[in-house]
Each structure stands twice: as structure tokens, then as C-alpha cells.
Short mmCIF file of C-alpha atoms and ligand atoms in Angstrom, two decimals:
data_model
loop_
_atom_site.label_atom_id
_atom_site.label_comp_id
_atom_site.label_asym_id
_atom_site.label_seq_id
_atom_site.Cartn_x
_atom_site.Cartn_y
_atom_site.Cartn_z
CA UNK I 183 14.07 11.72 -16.28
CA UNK I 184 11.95 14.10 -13.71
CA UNK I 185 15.04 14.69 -11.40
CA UNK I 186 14.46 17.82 -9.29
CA UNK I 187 10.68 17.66 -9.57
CA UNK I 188 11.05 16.80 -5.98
CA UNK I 189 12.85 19.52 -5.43
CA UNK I 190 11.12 22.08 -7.52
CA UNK I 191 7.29 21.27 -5.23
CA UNK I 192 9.35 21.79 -2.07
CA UNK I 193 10.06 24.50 -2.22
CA UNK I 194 5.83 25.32 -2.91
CA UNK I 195 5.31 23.41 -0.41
CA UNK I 196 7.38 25.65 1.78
CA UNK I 197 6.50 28.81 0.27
CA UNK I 198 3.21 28.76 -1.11
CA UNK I 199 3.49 30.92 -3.83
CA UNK I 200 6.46 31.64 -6.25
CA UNK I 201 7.29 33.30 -9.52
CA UNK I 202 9.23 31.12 -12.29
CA UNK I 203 12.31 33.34 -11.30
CA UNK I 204 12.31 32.76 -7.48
CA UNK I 205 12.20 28.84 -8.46
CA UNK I 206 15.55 29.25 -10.66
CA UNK I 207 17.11 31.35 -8.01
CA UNK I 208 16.27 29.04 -4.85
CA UNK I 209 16.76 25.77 -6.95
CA UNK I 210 19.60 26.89 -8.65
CA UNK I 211 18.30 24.89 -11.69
CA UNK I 212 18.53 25.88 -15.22
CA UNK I 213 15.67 27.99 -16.76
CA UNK I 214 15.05 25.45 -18.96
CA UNK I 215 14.93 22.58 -16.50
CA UNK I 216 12.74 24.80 -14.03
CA UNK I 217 10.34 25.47 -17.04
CA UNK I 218 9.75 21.78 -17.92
CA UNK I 219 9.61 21.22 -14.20
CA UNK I 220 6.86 23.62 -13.75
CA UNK I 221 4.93 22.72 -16.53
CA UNK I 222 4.82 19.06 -14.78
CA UNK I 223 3.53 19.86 -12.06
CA UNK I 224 0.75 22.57 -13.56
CA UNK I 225 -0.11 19.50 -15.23
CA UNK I 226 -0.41 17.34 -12.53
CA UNK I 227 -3.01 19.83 -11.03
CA UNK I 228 0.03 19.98 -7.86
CA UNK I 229 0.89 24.27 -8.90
CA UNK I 230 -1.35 26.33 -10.16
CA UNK I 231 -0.59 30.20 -12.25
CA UNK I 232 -2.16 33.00 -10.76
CA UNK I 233 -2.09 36.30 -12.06
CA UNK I 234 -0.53 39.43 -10.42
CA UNK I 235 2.96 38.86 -10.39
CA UNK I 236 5.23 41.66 -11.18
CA UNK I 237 6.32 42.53 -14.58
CA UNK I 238 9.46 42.02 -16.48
CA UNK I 239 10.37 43.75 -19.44
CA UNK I 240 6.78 44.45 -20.13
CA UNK I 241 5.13 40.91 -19.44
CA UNK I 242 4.05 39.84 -16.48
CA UNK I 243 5.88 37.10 -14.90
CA UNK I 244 4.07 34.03 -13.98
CA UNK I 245 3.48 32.81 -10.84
CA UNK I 246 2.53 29.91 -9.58
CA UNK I 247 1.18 28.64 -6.15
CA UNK I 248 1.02 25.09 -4.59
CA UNK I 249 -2.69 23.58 -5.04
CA UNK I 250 -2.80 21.64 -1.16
CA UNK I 251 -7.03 20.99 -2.73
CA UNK I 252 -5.86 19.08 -5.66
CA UNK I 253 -6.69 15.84 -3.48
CA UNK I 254 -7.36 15.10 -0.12
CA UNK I 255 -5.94 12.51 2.73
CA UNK I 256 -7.40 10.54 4.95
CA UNK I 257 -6.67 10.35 8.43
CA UNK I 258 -7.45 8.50 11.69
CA UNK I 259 -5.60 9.43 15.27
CA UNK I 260 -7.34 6.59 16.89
CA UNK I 261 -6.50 6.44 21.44
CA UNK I 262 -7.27 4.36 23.53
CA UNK I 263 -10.82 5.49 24.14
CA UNK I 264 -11.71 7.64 21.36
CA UNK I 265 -10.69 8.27 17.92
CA UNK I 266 -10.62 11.40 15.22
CA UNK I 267 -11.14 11.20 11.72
CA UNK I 268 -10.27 13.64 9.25
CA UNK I 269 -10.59 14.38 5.49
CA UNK I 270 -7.12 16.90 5.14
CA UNK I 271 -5.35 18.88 2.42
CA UNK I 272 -1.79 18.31 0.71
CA UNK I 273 -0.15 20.68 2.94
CA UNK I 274 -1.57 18.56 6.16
CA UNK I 275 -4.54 20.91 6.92
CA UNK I 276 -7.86 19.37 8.22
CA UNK I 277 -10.46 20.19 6.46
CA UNK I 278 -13.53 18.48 8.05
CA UNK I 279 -13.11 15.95 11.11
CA UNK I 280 -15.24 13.87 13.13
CA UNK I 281 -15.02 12.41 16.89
CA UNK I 282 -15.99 9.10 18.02
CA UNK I 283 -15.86 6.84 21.27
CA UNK I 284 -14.14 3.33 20.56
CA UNK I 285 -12.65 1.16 22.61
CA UNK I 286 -9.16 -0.12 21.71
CA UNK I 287 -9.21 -3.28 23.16
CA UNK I 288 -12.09 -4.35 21.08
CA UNK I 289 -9.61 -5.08 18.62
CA UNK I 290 -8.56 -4.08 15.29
CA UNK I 291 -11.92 -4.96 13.57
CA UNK I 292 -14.74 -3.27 15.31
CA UNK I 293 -11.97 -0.10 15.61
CA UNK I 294 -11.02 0.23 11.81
CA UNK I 295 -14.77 0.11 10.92
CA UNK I 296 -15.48 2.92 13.16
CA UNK I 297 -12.72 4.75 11.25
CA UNK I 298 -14.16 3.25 7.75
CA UNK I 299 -17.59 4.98 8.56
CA UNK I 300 -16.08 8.25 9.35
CA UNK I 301 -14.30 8.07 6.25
CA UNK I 302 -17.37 7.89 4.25
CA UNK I 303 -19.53 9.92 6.38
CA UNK I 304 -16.51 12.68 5.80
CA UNK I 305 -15.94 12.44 2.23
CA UNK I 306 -17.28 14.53 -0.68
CA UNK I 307 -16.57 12.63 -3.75
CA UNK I 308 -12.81 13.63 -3.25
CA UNK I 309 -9.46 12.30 -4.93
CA UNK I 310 -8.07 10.42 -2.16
CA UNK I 311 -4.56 10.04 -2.52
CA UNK I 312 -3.27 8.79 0.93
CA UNK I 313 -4.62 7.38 4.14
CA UNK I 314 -2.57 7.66 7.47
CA UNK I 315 -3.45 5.59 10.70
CA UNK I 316 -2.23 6.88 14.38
CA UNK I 317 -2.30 4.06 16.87
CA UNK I 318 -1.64 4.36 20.56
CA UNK I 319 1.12 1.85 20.52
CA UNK I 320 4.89 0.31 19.18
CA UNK I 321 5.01 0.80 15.29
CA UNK I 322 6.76 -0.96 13.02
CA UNK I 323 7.08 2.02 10.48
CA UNK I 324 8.54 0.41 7.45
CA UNK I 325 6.38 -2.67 7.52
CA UNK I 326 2.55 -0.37 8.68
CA UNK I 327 2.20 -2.49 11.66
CA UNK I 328 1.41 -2.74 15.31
CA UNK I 329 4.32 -4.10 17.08
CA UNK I 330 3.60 -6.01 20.17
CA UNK I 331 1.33 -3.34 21.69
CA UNK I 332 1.22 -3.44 25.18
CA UNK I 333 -2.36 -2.38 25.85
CA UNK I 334 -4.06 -3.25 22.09
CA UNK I 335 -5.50 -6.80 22.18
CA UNK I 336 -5.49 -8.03 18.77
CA UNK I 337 -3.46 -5.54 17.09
CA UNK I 338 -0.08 -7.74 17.18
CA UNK I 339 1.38 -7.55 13.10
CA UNK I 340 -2.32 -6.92 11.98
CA UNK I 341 -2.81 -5.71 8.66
CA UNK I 342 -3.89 -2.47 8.41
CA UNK I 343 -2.78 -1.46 5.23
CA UNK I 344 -4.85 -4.29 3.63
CA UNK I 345 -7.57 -3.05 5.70
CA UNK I 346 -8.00 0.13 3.98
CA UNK I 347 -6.86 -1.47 0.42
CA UNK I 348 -10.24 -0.09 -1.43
CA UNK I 349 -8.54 3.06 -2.13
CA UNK I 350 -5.70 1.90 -3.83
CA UNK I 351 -3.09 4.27 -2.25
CA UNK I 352 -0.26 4.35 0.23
CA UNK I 353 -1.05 3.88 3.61
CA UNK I 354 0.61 5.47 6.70
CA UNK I 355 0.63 3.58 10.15
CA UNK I 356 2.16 5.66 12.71
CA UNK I 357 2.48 5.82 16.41
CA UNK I 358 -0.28 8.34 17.96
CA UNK I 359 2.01 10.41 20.40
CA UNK I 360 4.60 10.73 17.38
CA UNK I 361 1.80 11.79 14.78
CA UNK I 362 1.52 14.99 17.19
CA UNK I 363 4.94 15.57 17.57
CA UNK I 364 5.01 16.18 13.86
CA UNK I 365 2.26 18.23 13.88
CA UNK I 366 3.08 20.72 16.93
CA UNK I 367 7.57 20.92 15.42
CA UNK I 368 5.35 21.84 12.48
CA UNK I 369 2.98 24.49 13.81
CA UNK I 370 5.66 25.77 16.27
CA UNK I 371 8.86 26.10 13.99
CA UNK I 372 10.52 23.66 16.32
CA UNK I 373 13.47 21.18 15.53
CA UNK I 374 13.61 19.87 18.88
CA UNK I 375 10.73 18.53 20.88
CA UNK I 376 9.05 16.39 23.12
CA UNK I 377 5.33 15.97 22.54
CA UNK I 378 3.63 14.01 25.51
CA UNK I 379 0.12 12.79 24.88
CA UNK I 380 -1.79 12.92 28.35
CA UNK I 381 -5.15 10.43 27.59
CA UNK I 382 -6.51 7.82 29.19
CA UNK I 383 -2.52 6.15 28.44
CA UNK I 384 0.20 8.43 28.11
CA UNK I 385 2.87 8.17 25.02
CA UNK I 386 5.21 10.45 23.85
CA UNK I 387 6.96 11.66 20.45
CA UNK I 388 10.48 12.81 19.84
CA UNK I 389 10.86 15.19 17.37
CA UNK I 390 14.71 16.25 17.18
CA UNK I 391 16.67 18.10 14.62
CA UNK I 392 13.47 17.79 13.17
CA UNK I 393 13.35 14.24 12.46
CA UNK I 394 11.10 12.20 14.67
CA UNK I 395 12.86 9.73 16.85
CA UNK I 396 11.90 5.76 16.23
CA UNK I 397 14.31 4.04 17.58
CA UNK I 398 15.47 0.31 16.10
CA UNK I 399 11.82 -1.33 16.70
CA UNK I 400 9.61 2.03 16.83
CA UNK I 401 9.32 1.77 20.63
CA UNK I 402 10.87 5.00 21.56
CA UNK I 403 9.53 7.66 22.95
CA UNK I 404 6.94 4.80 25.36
CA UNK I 405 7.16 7.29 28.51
CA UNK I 406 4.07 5.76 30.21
CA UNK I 407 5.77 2.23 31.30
CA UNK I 408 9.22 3.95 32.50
CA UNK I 409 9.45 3.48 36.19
CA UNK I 410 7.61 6.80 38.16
CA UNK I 411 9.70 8.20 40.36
CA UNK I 412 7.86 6.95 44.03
CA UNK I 413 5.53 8.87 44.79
CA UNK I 414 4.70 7.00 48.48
CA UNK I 415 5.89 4.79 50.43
CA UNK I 416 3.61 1.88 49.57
CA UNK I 417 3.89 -0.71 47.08
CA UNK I 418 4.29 0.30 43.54
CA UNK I 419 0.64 0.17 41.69
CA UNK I 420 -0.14 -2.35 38.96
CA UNK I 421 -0.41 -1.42 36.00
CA UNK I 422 -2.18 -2.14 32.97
CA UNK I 423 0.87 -3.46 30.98
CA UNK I 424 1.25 -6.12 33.16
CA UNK I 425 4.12 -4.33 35.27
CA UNK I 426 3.78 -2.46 38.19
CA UNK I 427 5.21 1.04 39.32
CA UNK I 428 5.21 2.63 35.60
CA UNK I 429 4.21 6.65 35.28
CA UNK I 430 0.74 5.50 33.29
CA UNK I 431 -0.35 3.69 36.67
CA UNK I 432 -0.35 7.29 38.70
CA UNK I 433 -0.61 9.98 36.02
CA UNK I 434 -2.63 8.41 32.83
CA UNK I 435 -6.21 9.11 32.61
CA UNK I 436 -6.91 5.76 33.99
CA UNK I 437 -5.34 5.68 36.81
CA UNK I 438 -6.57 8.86 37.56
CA UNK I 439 -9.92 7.45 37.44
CA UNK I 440 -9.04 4.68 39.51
CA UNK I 441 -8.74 6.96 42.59
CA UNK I 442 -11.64 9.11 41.73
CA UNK I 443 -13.55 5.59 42.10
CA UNK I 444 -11.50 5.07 44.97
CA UNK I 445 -12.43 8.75 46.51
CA UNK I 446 -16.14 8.08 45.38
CA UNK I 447 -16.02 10.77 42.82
CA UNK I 448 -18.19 10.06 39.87
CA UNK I 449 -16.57 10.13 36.75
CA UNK I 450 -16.72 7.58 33.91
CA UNK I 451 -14.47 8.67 31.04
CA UNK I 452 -11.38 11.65 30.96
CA UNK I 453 -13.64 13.87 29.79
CA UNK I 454 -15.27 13.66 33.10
CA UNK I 455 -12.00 14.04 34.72
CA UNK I 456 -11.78 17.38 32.91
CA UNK I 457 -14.87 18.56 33.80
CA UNK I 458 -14.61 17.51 37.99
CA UNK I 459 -11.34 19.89 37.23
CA UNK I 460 -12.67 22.80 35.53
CA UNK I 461 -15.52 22.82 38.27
CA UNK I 462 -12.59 22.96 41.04
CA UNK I 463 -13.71 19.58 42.23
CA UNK I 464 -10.94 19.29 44.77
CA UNK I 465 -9.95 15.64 44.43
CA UNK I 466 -10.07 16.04 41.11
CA UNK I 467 -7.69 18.85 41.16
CA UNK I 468 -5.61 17.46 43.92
CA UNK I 469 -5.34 14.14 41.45
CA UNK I 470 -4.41 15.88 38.05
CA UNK I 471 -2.07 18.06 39.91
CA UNK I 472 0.12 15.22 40.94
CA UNK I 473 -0.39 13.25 37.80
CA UNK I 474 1.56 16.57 36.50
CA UNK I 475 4.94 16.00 38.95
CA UNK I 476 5.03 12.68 38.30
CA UNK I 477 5.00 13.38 34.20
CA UNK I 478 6.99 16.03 35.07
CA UNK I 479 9.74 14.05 36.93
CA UNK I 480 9.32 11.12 34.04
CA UNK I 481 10.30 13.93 31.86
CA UNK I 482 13.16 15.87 33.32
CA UNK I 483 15.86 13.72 32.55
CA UNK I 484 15.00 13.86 29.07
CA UNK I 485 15.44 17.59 28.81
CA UNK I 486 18.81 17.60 30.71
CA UNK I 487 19.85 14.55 27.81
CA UNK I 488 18.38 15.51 24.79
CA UNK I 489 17.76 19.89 25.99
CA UNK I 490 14.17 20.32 23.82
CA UNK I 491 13.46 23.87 23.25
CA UNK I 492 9.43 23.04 23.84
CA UNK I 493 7.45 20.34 25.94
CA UNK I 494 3.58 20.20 24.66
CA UNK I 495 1.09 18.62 26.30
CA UNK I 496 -2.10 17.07 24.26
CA UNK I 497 -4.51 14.41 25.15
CA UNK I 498 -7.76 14.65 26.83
CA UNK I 499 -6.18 15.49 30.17
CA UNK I 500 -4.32 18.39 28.90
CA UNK I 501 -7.46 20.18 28.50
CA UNK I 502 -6.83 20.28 32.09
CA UNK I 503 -4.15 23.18 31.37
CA UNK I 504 -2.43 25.00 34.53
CA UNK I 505 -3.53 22.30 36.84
CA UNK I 506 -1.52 19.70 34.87
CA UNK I 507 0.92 21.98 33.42
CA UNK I 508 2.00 23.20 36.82
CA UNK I 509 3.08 20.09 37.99
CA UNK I 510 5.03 19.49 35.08
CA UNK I 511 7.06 22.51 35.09
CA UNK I 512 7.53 22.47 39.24
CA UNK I 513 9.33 19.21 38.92
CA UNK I 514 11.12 20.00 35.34
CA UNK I 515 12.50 23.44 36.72
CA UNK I 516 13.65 21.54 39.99
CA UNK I 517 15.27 18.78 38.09
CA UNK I 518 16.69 19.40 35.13
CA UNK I 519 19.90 21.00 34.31
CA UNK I 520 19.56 24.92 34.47
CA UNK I 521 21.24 25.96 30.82
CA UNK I 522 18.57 22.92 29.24
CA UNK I 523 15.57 24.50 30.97
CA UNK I 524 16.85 28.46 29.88
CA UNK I 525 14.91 28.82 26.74
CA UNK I 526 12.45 25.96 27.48
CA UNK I 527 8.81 26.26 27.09
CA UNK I 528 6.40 24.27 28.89
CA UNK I 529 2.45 24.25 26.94
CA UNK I 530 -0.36 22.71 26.10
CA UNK I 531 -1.14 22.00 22.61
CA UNK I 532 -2.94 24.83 20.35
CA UNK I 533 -3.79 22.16 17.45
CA UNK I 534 -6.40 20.30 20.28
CA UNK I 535 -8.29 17.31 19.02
CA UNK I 536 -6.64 17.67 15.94
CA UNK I 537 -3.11 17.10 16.39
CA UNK I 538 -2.94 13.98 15.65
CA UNK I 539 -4.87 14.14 12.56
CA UNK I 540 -2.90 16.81 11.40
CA UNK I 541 0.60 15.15 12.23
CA UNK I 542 -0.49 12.35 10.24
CA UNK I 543 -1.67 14.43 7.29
CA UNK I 544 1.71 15.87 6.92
CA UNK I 545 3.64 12.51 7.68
CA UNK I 546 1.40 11.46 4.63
CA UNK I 547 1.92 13.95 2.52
CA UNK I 548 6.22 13.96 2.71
CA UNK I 549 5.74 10.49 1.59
CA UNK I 550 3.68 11.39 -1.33
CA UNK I 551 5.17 14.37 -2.59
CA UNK I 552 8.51 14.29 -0.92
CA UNK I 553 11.77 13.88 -3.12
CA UNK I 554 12.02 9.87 -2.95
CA UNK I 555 8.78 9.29 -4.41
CA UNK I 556 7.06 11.70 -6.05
CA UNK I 557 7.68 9.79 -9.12
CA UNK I 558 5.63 7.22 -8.53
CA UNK I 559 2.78 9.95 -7.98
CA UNK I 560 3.46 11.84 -11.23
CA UNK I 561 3.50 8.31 -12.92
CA UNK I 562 0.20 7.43 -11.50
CA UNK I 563 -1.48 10.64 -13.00
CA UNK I 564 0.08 10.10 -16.36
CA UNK I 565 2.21 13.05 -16.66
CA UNK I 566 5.86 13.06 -18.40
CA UNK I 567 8.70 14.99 -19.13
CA UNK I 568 6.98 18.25 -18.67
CA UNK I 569 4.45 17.37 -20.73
CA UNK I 570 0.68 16.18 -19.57
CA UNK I 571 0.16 13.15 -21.32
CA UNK I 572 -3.39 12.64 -20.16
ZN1 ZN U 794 3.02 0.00 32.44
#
């Protein structure tokens, strides 16, 4: 019987640090129950005592505070170009990360192993007790898979789980642009938000009453192959997911790179979009700026249905700031209902390369020490009842 265990590490997880007294009185458990509780998870390694509580009745009162370096998790926010790795605490914290250039399209093998170096070049002889993926694409969440991807060659139902079976613990697969929705309703305090990931592709994630939006087959939230409100009058532009007209083919990274070619700007990857920008190359700026309206328009109707209180932006093209954010907001102020737009804020992510990482750190973590299975945790490290068994 370890009901309320759950319960009792929420609320460290929430708070940090608490007393044995401020666990009875926000559990509303038992003392008894909260003492066996606590002694579980001290044993666990999960809480740890620290002196300088206050005292009652002469002895001081123990407190206890969550312990986010008992073990670490491992994460990957891979894009289409490029992909993060991190080694992260329990409480979703990246501790030490690492950048590298992939290509998505060179399929699930060559990608993972990227993400399987990182991984070791990362970690320090660390418990690992969960791995989360971020793909840029449909995910099946239940089953950790890739669900027809539009753009990911090779990543149709593959296994990735299995892939990354040597550590012999859960493992996350979650879409990229919801990963950093997570992370920013996290960082801001937020219940309701839309998190669009501006890269070389653009995704986004829903994050509202702060649960993240799926939908039935993990699709939601695809705001890059919605039609783009015209933006011309000539024919609507291929793009890469086989259709033609969608917002990805004027405002994602690629596209934008298209008509740099087009303009004879040099410029190879985003980052080199970023950099024609912050040099006030005017094409450039003329480009991103209108990559902005069109998001911006894509996005409207969303606030005036679903009334976010924040929009972030993240991805390698939000680095871009003002000169993409401006956009946005011109054509979200035009459009959108007045009383949705009152207390809306329009920004560019403060989390940076990281979001991702850190979205998927915390997705990884509520499965492993949320209430539904934290059981199977305290089984695996051989504690009972209260009472460390080994
Ligand atoms: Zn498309």
C-alpha cells in the first residue's frame, strides 16, 4: 500500500522545501501516514532532511527538501536541421547540453546515433532514470512513435523506444513544438498557451488549462501546413509536404531561404538567416518581416477561439526577435477579437536552445514521479512501506 506517496512528492516537487507539518497540513494526511510517507521517499534518495527548521516544543522540526540530483534524464529536442542534447535534473532543469547539425531526412538511424553520442559524450557516470525524444513531427504519444511525418523520411512507426533500450528505463517520444510548450506554461506560470516553433519548419504546441493539446492522432497543433492567408496574387508556392499554399512555404526557415537564393543573398542554413538580419541586411529583413504577418495571420484565429494569455516564439528564426515578432503582433492585433488580445502577450522565448530539452525533461519527469506511477519507481529501487529495504 504506498497510496499518497504520489501525492506527498508533489507537493516537493512544487515547493521545494517543506517541514513534516506543512506536508500534514497541505496533504491533509494523517501524521502517521505522512511519517511513513516521508520516510519512503528519504529512502528512495527522492527528499532529503536539512537542518534549520524552526523549533517546536524545544526540538527542531525536520525538514525536508526535494533531491531533483538524485538521478538525471536524458533528453534530445532533435529539428529538422539541428538537434540538442541534454543531461537534466528531476525537476526538468538542464544541467549540461550539447548542439549538433543533423539532417532529419537522413532518417531515424544516422539521427538517433547523433543523439546516442551526445548522450555519452554528456554523461558523468549518472543514474539515468528516463530518456525523452522531441521530434519535429505527428506523435503517437501512447505508443512513442512517429506518426506519418510529413517531412521525416523513414521515421513512419519507427521504434525509438527500442532504440534507446540499453538503459532500461521509460522512454518519452514527444512532438518538438509541444515539448516547448511545456517548458515555456512552465517557466511562465501559464495555463493557456500557444508555443510556435519558428525553424527551418514551423510547428506549434497547445498548452491549455495547462494540459497540452494532442488531439485524437497527436496531429494538433501542425500550424505550418494550414493554408497562409495569400500573400500575392500568384500561384500558391509548393511546399515541402507535398501541398502547396501552406504557411511553412512563405514563413519557415526554408522558404525563407528559398528567396534569399532567389534574391542572390548568400545564406546556407537559418542561422545565416539570423545573422543577414541582425546585420540589417535588407532582404533579409524585408523576408523575416513578412514571414512574421503571415505566422501572425496563421495564428489569429486561434487566439479569438481558444483566447491564450501568451504567444512565444522559439526556433532558430526567433532569434530574429522584433523583426519577426512585429509582424506577428501587427496582424494578431488587427485580427483577432479585441477582449482575446486584452491581456495577451506576444514574446520570444527566454529558455532559447533549451526549450525543448527542458519541456521534455519535465514531460519525463511527471511520468516518473507523477501520481500514476511512481510505484513502479519506488518498486524499482527496492523501497517499501516506509521502510528502505535495500
Ligand atoms: Zn505544407
Amino acid at each position: 500500500m504506498r497510496t499518497h506517496i504520489g501525492e506527498v512528492l508533489a507537493l516537493f516537487r512544487e515547493h521545494r522545501e517543506l517541514s513534516r507539518t506543512d506536508v500534514i497540513d497541505l496533504s491533509g494526511l494523517s501524521r502517521s501516514t505522512v511519517n511513513q510517507r516521508l520516510a519512503a521517499l528519504e529512502a528512495s534518495g527522492l527528499i532529503e532532511q536539512i537542518g534549520g527548521g524552526e523549533s517546536t516544543g524545544g526540538r527542531p522540526s525536520s525538514r525536508f527538501v526535494f533531491n531533483a540530483d538524485r538521478a538525471r534524464l536524458l533528453t534530445a529536442d532533435v529539428g529538422a536541421t539541428g538537434l540538442v542534447a541534454a543531461v537534466c535534473d528531476l525537476s526538468g532543469t538542464p544541467v549540461r547540453w550539447v548542439s549538433r547539425r543533423v539532417d532529419v531526412w537522413e532518417g531515424p538511424d544516422a539521427v538517433l546515433s547523433v543523439v546516442d553520442d551526445a548522450f555519452d559524450e554528456l554523461l558523468q557516470g549518472e543514474d539515468v532514470w528516463g530518456v525523452g525524444i522531441g521530434v519535429p513531427g505527428p506523435v503517437d504519444f501512447a505508443a512513442g512513435e512517429v506518426v506519418n511525418p510529413p517531412i521525416m523520411t523513414g521515421w513512419d512507426r519507427f521504434d525509438i523506444r527500442g532504440w534507446f533500450a540499453r538503459f532500461g528505463v521509460p522512454v518519452m517520444v514527444e512532438n518538438d513544438a509541444n515539448a516547448r510548450a511545456v517548458a515555456e506554461a512552465h517557466q511562465r506560470h501559464v495555463d493557456d498557451l500557444i508555443s510556435l516553433k519558428v525553424g527551418t519548419g514551423i510547428g506549434s504546441g497547445l498548452v491549455f488549462n495547462g494540459q497540452i493539446i494532442r488531439g485524437g492522432e497527436g496531429a494538433a497543433g501542425d500550424i505550418g501546413h494550414t493554408a497562409a492567408v495569400a500573400s500575392g496574387d500568384g500561384e500558391p508556392l509548393a511546399c515541402r509536404c507535398g501541398n502547396a499554399g501552406c504557411v511553412e512555404a512563405y514563413a519557415g526557415g526554408w522558404a525563407i531561404l528559398r528567396d534569399l537564393a532567389a534574391a542572390g543573398v548568400e545564406a546556407e542554413h537559418v542561422s545565416d538567416v539570423v545573422a543577414l538580419v541582425r546585420r540589417g541586411e535588407g532582404t533579409a529583413v524585408r523576408l523575416v518581416r513578412q514571414a512574421g504577418r503571415v505566422l501572425g495571420d496563421a495564428v489569429a484565429d486561434l487566439v479569438s477561439i481558444l483566447n491564450p494569455r501568451t504567444i512565444v516564439l522559439s526556433g532558430q528564426l526567433a532569434e530574429c526577435e522584433e523583426v519577426l515578432l512585429s509582424g506577428v503582433r501587427e496582424r494578431v492585433y488587427q485580427r483577432s477579437q479585441p477582449l482575446a488580445t486584452r491581456h495577451l502577450s506576444i514574446t520570444v522565448s527566454e529558455l532559447g536552445e533549451v526549450a525543448g530539452v527542458a519541456g521534455l525533461a519535465l514531460t519525463t519527469s511527471e511520468r516518473l514521479l507523477g501520481t500514476d506511477d511512481i510505484d513502479t519507481l519506488i518498486d524499482r529501487l527496492g523501497v517499501s512501506d516506509g521502510l528502505a529495504t535495500g
